[in-house]
Short mmCIF file of C-alpha atoms in Angstrom, two decimals:
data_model
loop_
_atom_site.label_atom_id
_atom_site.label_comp_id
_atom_site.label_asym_id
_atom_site.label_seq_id
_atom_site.Cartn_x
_atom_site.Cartn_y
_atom_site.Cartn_z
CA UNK A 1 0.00 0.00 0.00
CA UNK A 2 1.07 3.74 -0.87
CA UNK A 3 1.91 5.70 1.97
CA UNK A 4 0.94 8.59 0.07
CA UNK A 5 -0.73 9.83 -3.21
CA UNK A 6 2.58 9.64 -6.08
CA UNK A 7 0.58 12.38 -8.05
CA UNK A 8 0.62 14.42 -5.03
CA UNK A 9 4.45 13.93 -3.96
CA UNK A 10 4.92 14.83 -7.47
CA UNK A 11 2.95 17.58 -7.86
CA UNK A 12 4.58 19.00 -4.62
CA UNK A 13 7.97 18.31 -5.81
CA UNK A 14 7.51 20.32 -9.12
CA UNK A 15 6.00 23.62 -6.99
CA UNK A 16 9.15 23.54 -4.98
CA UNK A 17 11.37 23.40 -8.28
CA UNK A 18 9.56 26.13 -9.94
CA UNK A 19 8.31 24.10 -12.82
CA UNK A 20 5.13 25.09 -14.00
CA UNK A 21 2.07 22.96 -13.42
CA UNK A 22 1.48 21.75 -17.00
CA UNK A 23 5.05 21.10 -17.50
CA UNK A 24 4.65 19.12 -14.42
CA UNK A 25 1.35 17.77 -15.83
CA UNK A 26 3.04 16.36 -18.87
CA UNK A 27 5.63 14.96 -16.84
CA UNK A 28 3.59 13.18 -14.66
CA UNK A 29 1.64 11.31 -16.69
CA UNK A 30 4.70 9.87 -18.25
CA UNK A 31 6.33 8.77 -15.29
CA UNK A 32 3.01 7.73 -14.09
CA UNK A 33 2.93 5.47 -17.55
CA UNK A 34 6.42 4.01 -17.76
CA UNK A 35 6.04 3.01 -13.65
CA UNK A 36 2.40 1.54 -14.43
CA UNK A 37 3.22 -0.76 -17.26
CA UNK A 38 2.33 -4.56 -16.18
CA UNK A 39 5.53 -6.19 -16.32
CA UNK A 40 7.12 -3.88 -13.18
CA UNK A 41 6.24 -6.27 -9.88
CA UNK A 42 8.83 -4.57 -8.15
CA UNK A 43 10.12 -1.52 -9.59
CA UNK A 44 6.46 0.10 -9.48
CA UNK A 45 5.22 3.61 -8.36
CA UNK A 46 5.50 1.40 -4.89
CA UNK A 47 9.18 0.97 -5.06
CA UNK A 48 9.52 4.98 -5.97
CA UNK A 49 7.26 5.98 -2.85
CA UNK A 50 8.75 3.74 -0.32
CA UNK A 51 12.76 5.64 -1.34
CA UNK A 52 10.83 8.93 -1.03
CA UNK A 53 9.79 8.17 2.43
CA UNK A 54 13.26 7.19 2.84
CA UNK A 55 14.46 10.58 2.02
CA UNK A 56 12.24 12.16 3.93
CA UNK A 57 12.97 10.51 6.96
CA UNK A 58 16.32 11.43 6.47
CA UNK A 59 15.98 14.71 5.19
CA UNK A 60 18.62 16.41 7.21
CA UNK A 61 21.43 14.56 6.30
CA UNK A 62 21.09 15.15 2.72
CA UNK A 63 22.07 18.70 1.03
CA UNK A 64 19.25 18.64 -1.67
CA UNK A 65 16.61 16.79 -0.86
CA UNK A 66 14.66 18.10 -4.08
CA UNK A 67 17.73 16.67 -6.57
CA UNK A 68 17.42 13.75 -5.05
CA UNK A 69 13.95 12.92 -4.77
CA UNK A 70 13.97 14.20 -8.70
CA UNK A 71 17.09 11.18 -8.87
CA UNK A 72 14.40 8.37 -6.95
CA UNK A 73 11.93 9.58 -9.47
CA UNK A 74 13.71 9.11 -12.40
CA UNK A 75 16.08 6.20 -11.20
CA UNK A 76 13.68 3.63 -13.06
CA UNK A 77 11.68 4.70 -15.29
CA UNK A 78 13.04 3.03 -18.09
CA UNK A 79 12.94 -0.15 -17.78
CA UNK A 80 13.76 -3.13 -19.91
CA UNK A 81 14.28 -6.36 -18.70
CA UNK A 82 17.14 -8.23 -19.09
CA UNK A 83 18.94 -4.92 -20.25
CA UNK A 84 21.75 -3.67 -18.83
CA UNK A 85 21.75 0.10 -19.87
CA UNK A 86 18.37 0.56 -17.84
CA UNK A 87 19.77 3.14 -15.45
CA UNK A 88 22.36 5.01 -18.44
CA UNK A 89 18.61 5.30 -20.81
CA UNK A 90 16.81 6.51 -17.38
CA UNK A 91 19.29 9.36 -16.55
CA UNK A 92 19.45 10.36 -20.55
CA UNK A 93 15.66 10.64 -20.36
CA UNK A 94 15.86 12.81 -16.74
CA UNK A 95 18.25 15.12 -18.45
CA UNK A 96 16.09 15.79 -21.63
CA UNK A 97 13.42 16.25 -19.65
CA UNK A 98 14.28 18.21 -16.29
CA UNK A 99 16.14 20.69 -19.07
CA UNK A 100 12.94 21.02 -20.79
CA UNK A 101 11.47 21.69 -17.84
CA UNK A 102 13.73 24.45 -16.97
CA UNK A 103 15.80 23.34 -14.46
CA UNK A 104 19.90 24.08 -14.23
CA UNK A 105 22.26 22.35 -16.03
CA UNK A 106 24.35 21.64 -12.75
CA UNK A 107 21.84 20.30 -10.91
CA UNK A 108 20.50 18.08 -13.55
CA UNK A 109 24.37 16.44 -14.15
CA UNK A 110 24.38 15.71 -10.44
CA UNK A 111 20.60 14.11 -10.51
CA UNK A 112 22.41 12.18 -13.38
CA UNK A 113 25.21 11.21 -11.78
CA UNK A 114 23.05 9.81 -8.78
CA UNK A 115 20.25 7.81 -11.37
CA UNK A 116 23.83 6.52 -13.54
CA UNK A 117 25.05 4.88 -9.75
CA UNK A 118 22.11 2.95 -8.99
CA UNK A 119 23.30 0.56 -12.23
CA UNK A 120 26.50 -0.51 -9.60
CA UNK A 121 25.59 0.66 -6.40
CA UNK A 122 29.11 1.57 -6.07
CA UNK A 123 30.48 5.12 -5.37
CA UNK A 124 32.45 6.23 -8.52
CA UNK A 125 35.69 7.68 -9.07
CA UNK A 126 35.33 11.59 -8.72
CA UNK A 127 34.48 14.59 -6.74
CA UNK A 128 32.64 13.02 -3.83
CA UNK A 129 28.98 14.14 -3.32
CA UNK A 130 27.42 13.72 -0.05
CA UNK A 131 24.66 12.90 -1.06
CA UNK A 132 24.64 10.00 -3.32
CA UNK A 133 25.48 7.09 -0.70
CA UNK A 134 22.09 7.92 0.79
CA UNK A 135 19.93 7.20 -2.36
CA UNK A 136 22.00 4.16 -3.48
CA UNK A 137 21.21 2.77 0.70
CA UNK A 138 17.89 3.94 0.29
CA UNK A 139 17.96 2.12 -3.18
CA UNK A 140 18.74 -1.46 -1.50
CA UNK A 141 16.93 -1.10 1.87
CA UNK A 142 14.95 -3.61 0.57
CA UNK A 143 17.93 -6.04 1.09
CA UNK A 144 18.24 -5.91 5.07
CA UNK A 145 14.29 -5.97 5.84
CA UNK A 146 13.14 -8.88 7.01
CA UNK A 147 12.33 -11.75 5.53
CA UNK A 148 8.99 -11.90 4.81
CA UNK A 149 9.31 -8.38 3.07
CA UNK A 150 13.22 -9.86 1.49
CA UNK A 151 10.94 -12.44 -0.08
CA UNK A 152 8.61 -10.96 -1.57
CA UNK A 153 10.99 -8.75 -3.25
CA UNK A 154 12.83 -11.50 -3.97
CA UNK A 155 9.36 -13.09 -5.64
CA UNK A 156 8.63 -9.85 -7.33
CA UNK A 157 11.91 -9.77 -9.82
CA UNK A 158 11.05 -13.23 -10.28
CA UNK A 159 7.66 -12.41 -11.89
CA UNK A 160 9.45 -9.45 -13.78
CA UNK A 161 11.37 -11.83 -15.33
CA UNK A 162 9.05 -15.20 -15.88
CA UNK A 163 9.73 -14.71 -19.42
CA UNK A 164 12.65 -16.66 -18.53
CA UNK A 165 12.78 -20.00 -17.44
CA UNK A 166 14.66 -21.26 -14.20
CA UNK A 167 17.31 -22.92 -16.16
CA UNK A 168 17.78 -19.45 -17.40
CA UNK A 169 16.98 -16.64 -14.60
CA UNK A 170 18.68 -18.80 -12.16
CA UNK A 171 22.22 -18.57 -12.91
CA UNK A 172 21.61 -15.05 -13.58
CA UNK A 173 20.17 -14.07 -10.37
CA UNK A 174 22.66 -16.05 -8.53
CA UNK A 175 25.26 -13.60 -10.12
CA UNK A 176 24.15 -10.59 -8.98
CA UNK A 177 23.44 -12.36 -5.49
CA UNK A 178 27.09 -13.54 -5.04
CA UNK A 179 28.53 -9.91 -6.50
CA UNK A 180 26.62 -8.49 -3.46
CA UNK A 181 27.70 -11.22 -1.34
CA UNK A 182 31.63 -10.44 -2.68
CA UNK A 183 31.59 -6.48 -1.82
CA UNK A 184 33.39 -5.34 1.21
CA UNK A 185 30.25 -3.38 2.52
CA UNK A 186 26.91 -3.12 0.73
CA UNK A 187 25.67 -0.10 2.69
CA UNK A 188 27.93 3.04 2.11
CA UNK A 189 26.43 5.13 5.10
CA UNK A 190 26.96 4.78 8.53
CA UNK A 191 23.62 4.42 9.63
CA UNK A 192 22.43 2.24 6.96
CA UNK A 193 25.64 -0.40 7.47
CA UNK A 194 25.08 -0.64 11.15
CA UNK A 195 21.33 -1.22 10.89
CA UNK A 196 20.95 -3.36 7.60
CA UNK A 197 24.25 -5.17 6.42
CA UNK A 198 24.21 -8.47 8.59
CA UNK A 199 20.44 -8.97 7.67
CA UNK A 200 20.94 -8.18 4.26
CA UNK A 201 23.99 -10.52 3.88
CA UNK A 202 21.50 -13.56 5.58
CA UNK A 203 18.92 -12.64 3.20
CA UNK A 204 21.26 -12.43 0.21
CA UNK A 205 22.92 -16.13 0.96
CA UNK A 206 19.67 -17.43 1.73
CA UNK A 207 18.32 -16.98 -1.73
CA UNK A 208 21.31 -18.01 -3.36
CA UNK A 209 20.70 -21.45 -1.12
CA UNK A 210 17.22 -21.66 -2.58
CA UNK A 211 18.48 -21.18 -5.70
CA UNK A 212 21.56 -23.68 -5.58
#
């Protein structure tokens, strides 16, 4: 369940950027669209709300909020599955359209930069900006919930893909399982490390079990 009208957190998002309302009409409905389509179990308008509340719960540790939430917004709308260029195609579309939209070009190539890191969920090379390990956490809270909730997200990518069969999908998901398994740390804040990284790393192996 939605803890809160999308349209609405949109709609209040654009007001605070300064975009007009039927800019932020147009780009609403296709957000609304691409996030609706019947294939997304998982990376739904559900997914998008439940980082937003996320941010806002964490609000003042992050510098801009507003980039950010624009960054969760954007992170998935495109979408193809079994594509790996998902997260490059959804920051190209951000750009084109938060420039239409009027907002700065600086801002925009940092709410790039965030949507391009969600494809690793590793901090890249560079100038460091504070803000990006707390949307890629927020972006795999998922992973250190419990169970129950691990599962079903675990049982929602599965439906995204049921195109493929097990023989398939399985050596596949096991991949990315054991790549997240690998990594020295898969939360990059504090916060998030202490309260989610054993759980997440029980989850994590216990699928892979399942899957084995």
């Amino acid at each position: 369940m939605l803890s809160a009208n999308p349209s609405q957190k949109w709609s209040a998002l654009m007001c605070r950027c300064g975009v007009e309302q039927s800019a932020s009409q147009n780009l609403w409905g296709e957000i609304e669209a691409a996030y609706q389509q019947p294939v997304r179990h998982y990376h739904n308008l559900a997914h998008i709300v439940d980082l937003l509340d996320q941010v806002e719960k964490h609000r003042e540790q992050i510098s801009a909020p507003d980039d950010m939430e624009l960054a969760v917004w954007y992170h998935d709308v495109v979408y193809r599955i079994g594509r790996s260029d998902n997260e490059t195609r959804s920051a190209a579309l951000a750009a084109d359209r938060l420039k239409t939209a009027g907002l700065a070009g600086e801002r925009i190539a940092r709410i790039s930069r965030m949507i391009a890191a969600t494809q690793s969920h590793h901090l890249p090379d560079g100038p460091a900006d504070p803000d990006l390990p707390w949307v890629l956490d927020f972006d795999l809270a998922v992973l250190g919930r419990d169970w129950p909730e691990y599962n079903d997200y675990a049982s929602a990518i599965r439906r995204e893909y049921r195109r493929f069969p097990d023989i398939i999908y399985n050596p596949g998901r096991k991949k990315v399982l054991r790549s997240f398994l690998e990594s020295s740390r898969i939360y990059q804040t504090g916060l998030y490390y202490h309260q989610f990284e054993s759980s997440a790393r029980n989850n994590l192996a216990r699928e892979l079990a399942a899957l084995s």
